Each structure stands twice: as structure tokens, then as C-alpha cells.
Tab-separated table of C-alpha atoms in Angstrom:
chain	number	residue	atom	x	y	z
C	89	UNK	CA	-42.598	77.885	28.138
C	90	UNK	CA	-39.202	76.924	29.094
C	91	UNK	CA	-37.581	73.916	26.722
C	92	UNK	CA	-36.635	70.744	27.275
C	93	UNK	CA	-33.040	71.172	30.021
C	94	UNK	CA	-30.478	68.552	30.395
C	95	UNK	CA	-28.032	68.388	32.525
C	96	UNK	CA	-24.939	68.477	32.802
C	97	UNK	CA	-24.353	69.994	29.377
C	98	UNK	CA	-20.663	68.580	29.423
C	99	UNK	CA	-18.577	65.020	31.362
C	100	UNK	CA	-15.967	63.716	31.624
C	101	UNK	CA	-15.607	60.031	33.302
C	102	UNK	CA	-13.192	57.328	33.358
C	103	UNK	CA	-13.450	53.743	32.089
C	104	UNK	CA	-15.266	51.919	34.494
C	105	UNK	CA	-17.070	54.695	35.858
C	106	UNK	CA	-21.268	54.971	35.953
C	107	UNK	CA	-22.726	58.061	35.212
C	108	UNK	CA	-26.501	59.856	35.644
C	109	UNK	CA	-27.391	62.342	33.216
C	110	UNK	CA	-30.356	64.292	34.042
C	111	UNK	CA	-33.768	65.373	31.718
C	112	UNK	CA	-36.213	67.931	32.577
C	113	UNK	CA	-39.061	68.248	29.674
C	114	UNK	CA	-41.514	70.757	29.016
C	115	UNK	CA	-44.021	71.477	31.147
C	116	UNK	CA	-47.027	69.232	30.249
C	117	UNK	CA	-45.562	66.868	28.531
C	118	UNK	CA	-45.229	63.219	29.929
C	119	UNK	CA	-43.172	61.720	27.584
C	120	UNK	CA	-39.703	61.488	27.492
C	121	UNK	CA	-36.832	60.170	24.925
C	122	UNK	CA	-33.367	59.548	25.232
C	123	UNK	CA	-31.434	59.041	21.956
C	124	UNK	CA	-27.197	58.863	21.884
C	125	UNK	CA	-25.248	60.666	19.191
C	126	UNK	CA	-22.008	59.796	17.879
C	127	UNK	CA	-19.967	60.174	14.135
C	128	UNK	CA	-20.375	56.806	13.567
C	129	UNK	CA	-22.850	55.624	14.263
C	130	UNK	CA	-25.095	58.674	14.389
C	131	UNK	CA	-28.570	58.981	16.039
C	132	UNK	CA	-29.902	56.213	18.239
C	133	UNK	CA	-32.738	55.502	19.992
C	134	UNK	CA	-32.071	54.460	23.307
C	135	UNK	CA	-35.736	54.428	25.346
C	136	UNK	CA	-38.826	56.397	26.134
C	137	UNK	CA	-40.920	57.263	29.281
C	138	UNK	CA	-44.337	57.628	29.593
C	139	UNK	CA	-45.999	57.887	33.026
C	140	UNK	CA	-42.822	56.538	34.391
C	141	UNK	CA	-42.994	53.412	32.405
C	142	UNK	CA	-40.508	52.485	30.076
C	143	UNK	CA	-42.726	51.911	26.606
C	144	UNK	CA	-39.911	51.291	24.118
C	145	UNK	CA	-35.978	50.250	24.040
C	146	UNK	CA	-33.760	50.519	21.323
C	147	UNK	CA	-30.932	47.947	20.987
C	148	UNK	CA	-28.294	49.193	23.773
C	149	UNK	CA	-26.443	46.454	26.431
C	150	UNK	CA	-28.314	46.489	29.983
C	151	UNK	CA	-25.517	49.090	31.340
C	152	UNK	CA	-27.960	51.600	29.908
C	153	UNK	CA	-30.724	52.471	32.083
C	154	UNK	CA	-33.419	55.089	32.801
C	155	UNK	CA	-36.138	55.912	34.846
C	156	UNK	CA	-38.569	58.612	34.941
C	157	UNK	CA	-40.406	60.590	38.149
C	158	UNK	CA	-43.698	61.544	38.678
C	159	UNK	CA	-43.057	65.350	37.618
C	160	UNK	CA	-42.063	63.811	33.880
C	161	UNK	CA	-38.345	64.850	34.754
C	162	UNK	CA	-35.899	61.633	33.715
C	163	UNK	CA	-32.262	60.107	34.424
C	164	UNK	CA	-30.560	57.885	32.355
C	165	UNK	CA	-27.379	56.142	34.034
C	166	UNK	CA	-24.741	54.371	32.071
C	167	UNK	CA	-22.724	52.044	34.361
C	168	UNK	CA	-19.576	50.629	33.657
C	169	UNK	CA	-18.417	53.522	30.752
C	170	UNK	CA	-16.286	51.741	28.079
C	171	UNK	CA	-14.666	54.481	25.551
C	172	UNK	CA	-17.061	53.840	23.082
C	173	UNK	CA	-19.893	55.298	24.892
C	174	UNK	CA	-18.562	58.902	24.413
C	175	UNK	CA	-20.881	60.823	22.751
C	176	UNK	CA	-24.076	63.429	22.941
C	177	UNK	CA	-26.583	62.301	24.647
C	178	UNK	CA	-30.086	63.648	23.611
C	179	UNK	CA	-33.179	64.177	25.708
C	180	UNK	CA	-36.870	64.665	24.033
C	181	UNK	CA	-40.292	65.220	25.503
C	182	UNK	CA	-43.832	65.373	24.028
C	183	UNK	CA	-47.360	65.554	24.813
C	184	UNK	CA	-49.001	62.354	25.462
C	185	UNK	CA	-51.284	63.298	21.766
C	186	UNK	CA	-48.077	64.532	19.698
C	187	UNK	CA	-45.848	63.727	17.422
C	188	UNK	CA	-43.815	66.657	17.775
C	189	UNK	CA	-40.828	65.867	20.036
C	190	UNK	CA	-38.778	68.836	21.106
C	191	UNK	CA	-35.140	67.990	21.820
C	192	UNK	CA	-33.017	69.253	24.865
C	193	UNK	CA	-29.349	70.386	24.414
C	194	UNK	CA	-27.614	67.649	24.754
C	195	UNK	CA	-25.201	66.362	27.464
C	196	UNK	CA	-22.017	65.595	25.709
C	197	UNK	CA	-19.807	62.680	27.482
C	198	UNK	CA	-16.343	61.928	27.541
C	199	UNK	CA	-15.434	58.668	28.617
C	200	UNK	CA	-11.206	58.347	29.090
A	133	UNK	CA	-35.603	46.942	10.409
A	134	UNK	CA	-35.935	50.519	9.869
A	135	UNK	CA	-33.077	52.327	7.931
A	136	UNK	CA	-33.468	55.963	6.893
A	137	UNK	CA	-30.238	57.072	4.002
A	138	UNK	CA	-29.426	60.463	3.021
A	139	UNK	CA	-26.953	61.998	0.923
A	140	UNK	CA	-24.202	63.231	3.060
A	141	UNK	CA	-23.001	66.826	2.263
A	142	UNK	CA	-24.534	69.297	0.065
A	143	UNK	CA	-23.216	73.114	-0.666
A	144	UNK	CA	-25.704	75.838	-2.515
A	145	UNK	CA	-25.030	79.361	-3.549
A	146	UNK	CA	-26.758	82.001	-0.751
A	147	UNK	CA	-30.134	82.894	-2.601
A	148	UNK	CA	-30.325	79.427	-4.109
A	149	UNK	CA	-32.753	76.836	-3.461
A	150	UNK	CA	-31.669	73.880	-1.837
A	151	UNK	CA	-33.174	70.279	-2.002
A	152	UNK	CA	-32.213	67.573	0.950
A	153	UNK	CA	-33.588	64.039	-0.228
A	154	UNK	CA	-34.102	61.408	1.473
A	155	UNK	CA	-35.401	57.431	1.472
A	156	UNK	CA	-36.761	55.031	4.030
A	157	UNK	CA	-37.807	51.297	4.195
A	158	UNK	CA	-40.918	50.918	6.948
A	159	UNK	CA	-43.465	51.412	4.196
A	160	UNK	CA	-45.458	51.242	7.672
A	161	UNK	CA	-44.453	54.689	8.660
A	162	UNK	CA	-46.589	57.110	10.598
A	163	UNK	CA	-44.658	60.948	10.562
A	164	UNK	CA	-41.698	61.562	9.090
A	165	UNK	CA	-39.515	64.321	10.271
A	166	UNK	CA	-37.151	66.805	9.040
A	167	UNK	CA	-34.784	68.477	12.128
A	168	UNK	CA	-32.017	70.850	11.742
A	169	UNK	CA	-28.989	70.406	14.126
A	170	UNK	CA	-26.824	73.575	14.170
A	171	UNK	CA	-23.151	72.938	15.353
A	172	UNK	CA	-23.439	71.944	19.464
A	173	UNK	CA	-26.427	72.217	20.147
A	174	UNK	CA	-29.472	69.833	19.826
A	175	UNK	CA	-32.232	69.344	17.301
A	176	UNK	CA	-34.497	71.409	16.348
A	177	UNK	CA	-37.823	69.945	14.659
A	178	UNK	CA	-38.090	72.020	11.571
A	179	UNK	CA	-41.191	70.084	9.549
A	180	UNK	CA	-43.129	67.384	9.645
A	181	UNK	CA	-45.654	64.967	7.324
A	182	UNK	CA	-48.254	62.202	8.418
A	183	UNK	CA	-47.912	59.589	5.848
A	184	UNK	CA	-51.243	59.945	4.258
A	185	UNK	CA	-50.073	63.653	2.963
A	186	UNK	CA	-47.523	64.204	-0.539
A	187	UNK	CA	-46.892	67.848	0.474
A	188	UNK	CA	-46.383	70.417	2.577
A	189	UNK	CA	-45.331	73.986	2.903
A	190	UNK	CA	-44.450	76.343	5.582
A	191	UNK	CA	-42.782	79.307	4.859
A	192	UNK	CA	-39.538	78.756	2.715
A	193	UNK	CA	-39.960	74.712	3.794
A	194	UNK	CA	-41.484	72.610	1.124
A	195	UNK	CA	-42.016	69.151	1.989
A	196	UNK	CA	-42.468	66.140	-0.417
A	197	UNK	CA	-43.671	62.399	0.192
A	198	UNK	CA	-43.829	59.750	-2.768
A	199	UNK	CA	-45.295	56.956	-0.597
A	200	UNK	CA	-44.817	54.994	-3.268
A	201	UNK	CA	-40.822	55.857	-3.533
A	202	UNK	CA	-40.302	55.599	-0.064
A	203	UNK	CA	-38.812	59.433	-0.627
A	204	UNK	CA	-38.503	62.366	1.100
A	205	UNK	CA	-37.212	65.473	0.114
A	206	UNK	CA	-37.004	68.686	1.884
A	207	UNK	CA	-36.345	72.352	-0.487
A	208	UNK	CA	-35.779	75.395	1.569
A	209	UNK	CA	-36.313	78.689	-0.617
A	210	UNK	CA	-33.762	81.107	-0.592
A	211	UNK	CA	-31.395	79.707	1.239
A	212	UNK	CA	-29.509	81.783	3.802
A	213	UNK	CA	-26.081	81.317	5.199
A	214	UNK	CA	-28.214	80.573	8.674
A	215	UNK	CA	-29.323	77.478	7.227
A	216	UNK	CA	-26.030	76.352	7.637
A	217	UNK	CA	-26.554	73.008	9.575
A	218	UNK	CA	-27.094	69.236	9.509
A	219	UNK	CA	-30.483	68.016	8.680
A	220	UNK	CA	-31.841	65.009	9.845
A	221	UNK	CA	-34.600	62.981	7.928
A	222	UNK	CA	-36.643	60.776	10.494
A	223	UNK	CA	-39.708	58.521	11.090
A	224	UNK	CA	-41.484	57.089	13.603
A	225	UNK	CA	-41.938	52.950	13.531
A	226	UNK	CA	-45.399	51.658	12.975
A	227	UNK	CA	-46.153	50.726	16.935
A	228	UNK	CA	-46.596	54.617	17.212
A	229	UNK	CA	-44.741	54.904	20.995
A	230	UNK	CA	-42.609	57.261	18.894
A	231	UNK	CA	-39.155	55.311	18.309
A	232	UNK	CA	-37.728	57.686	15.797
A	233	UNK	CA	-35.549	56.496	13.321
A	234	UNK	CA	-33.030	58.756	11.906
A	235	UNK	CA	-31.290	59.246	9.014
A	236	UNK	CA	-27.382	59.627	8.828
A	237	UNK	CA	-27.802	63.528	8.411
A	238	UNK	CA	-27.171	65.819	5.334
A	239	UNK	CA	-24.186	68.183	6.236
A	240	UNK	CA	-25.898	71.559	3.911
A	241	UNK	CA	-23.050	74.317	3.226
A	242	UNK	CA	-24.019	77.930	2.053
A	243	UNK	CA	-21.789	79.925	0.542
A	244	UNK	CA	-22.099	83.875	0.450
């Protein structure tokens, strides 16, 4: 089976900009995570899919969004970029009766 | 809330055994995780423990849970310069909709 993809794998926007950063999980599974990963603040949850409802948010401002599709794939969009959101972006997806989350690449953003 | 601590750097002779520990506070948690990060890339899910469990081994991985402790340690056997890498300690809250929590990451250096 193919892993989880993500793209782009690399961005660079400008302050003010939005962007839409793309998840495409394993085949099969439903659920989808999006965590944000930066020195200093480290790993954050941001939200999770499921059936392309949102089931769970983590503490980020409203210009984070996501949505997911009815093939499981998901966006995330970030409007309005401040400097601070630079920083890997991480993508998981599981089975809908798993624990095991298997992470995508990453899509690392620079903001400018 | 949640808060997951680890140590942050640790450096073992090739052939050594290493031991990455780690603590948490939701004395309601479900799994908890261990997941290697290897520079640029994303994270791979290396082990994992349900709650109700105190050990568990797979191949050079040993895991350990003292419940009681909130502690979690991970040894890898023989360690190889290949295990080079960040780990990650992590658990899921209690509502289950898998909102992992990580820890800050434990930078592990080999030497030859």
C-alpha cells in the first residue's frame, strides 16, 4: 500500500498570504490528522477528520481550517500567514478501529 | 491539560543499549506512543502500549509503563548508528478521537 502523501513537500508564502496544503491517506483509512511542527513549540495537534466531519480541534486561531472529501483525501488552508506559522506541517491517517496513525512527509512552510 | 516531558538529548556508544524516558499527566490515557523522526522527514510510529499493559517487546524495542509513575521508557538493544533520530513519546486523550499529545522529543546521538 502506498503511505500517507502530502503535498507540496516544500512553500514559500508571504505575510498575508492563505495557503492549502494537501493530504492523501492510505487507502482504507477514513481518518485524517493534521498536527504543525515547529522548534519551539514542537508537535501540535491541530484537527482530525472522520467521514468528513471535523471530530476534534486543538487550540489554533480560526485562520486554520480543514476539510476533508469523500475519498478520505484532506486540505488544510491557513489564511492570513503571519511569520510565526512557518513550520512542518504533518498529515496522519488511520483506520476507523486503530490506534496506529501513520504520518505523511510533511509539507514544510515558509512564511516571509 | 495534557503535557508529555522528555529529556532532551541523549548520546550512547554504537553496541550500547539506550533508554529514552519519559512522563505524562492524563492518568486517563488510552495508548501511548513511541515515534522516531529521522532528520526531514515525518514520523514514523515505532511502538506502542494500551494503558492496561507494563511491557512490551518487539525486536530490539522494549517498552515500559508504570501506570502508577505516569512513566514511560523506551530501551532499544544494540543500538546502531541508524537509530540516529528524534523520538517522540505520545498519548492519546481520554475522549479516544485520537488527539495525540506529544512529548518535546529526545534528540538520541550514536557514536561509532
Amino acid at each position: 500500500k502506498a503511505g500517507v502523501t502530502q503535498t507540496p513537500r516544500y512553500l514559500i508564502k508571504t505575510r498575508g498570504q492563505q495557503v492549502t496544503l494537501s493530504c492523501s491517506p492510505i487507502s482504507g483509512h477514513r481518518s485524517v490528522s493534521w498536527y504543525q511542527q515547529t522548534p519551539g513549540q514542537g508537535l501540535q495537534f491541530l484537527f482530525e477528520y472522520f467521514s468528513e466531519t471535523q471530530r476534534n480541534k486543538g487550540n489554533f486561531p480560526g485562520r486554520f481550517s480543514g476539510r476533508q472529501f469523500s475519498n478520505s483525501r484532506s486540505e488544510m488552508n491557513v489564511s492570513t500567514l503571519e511569520l510565526g506559522d512557518s513550520a512542518l506541517y504533518l498529515c496522519a491517517s488511520r483506520t476507523s478501529d486503530s490506534y496506529e496513525q501513520y504520518f505523511g512527509p510533511g509539507t514544510r512552510l515558509t512564511v516571509t | 491539560g495534557e503535557d508529555v516531558e522528555q529529556s532532551l538529548f541523549l548520546s550512547v556508544r554504537e553496541g550500547d543499549s539506550s533508554v529514552i524516558n519519559c512522563t505524562y499527566t492524563d492518568s486517563s490515557s488510552t495508548y501511548l506512543y513511541w515515534y522516531k523522526q529521522e532528520p526531514g522527514a515525518g514520523l514514523q510510529l515505532l511502538t506502542y502500549i494500551f494503558s492496561n499493559m507494563d511491557m512490551k517487546q518487539d525486536q530490539r524495542l522494549t517498552v515500559l509503563l508504570n501506570k502508577k509513575d505516569k512513566h514511560l521508557s523506551l530501551r532499544i538493544a544494540d543500538t546502531q548508528t541508524g537509530d540516529s533520530a528524534i523520538y517522540f513519546c505520545a498519548e492519546t486523550d481520554s475522549g479516544g478521537y485520537q488527539k495525540v499529545t506529544f512529548g518535546t522529543g529526545t534528540k538520541l546521538q550514536v557514536i561509532p
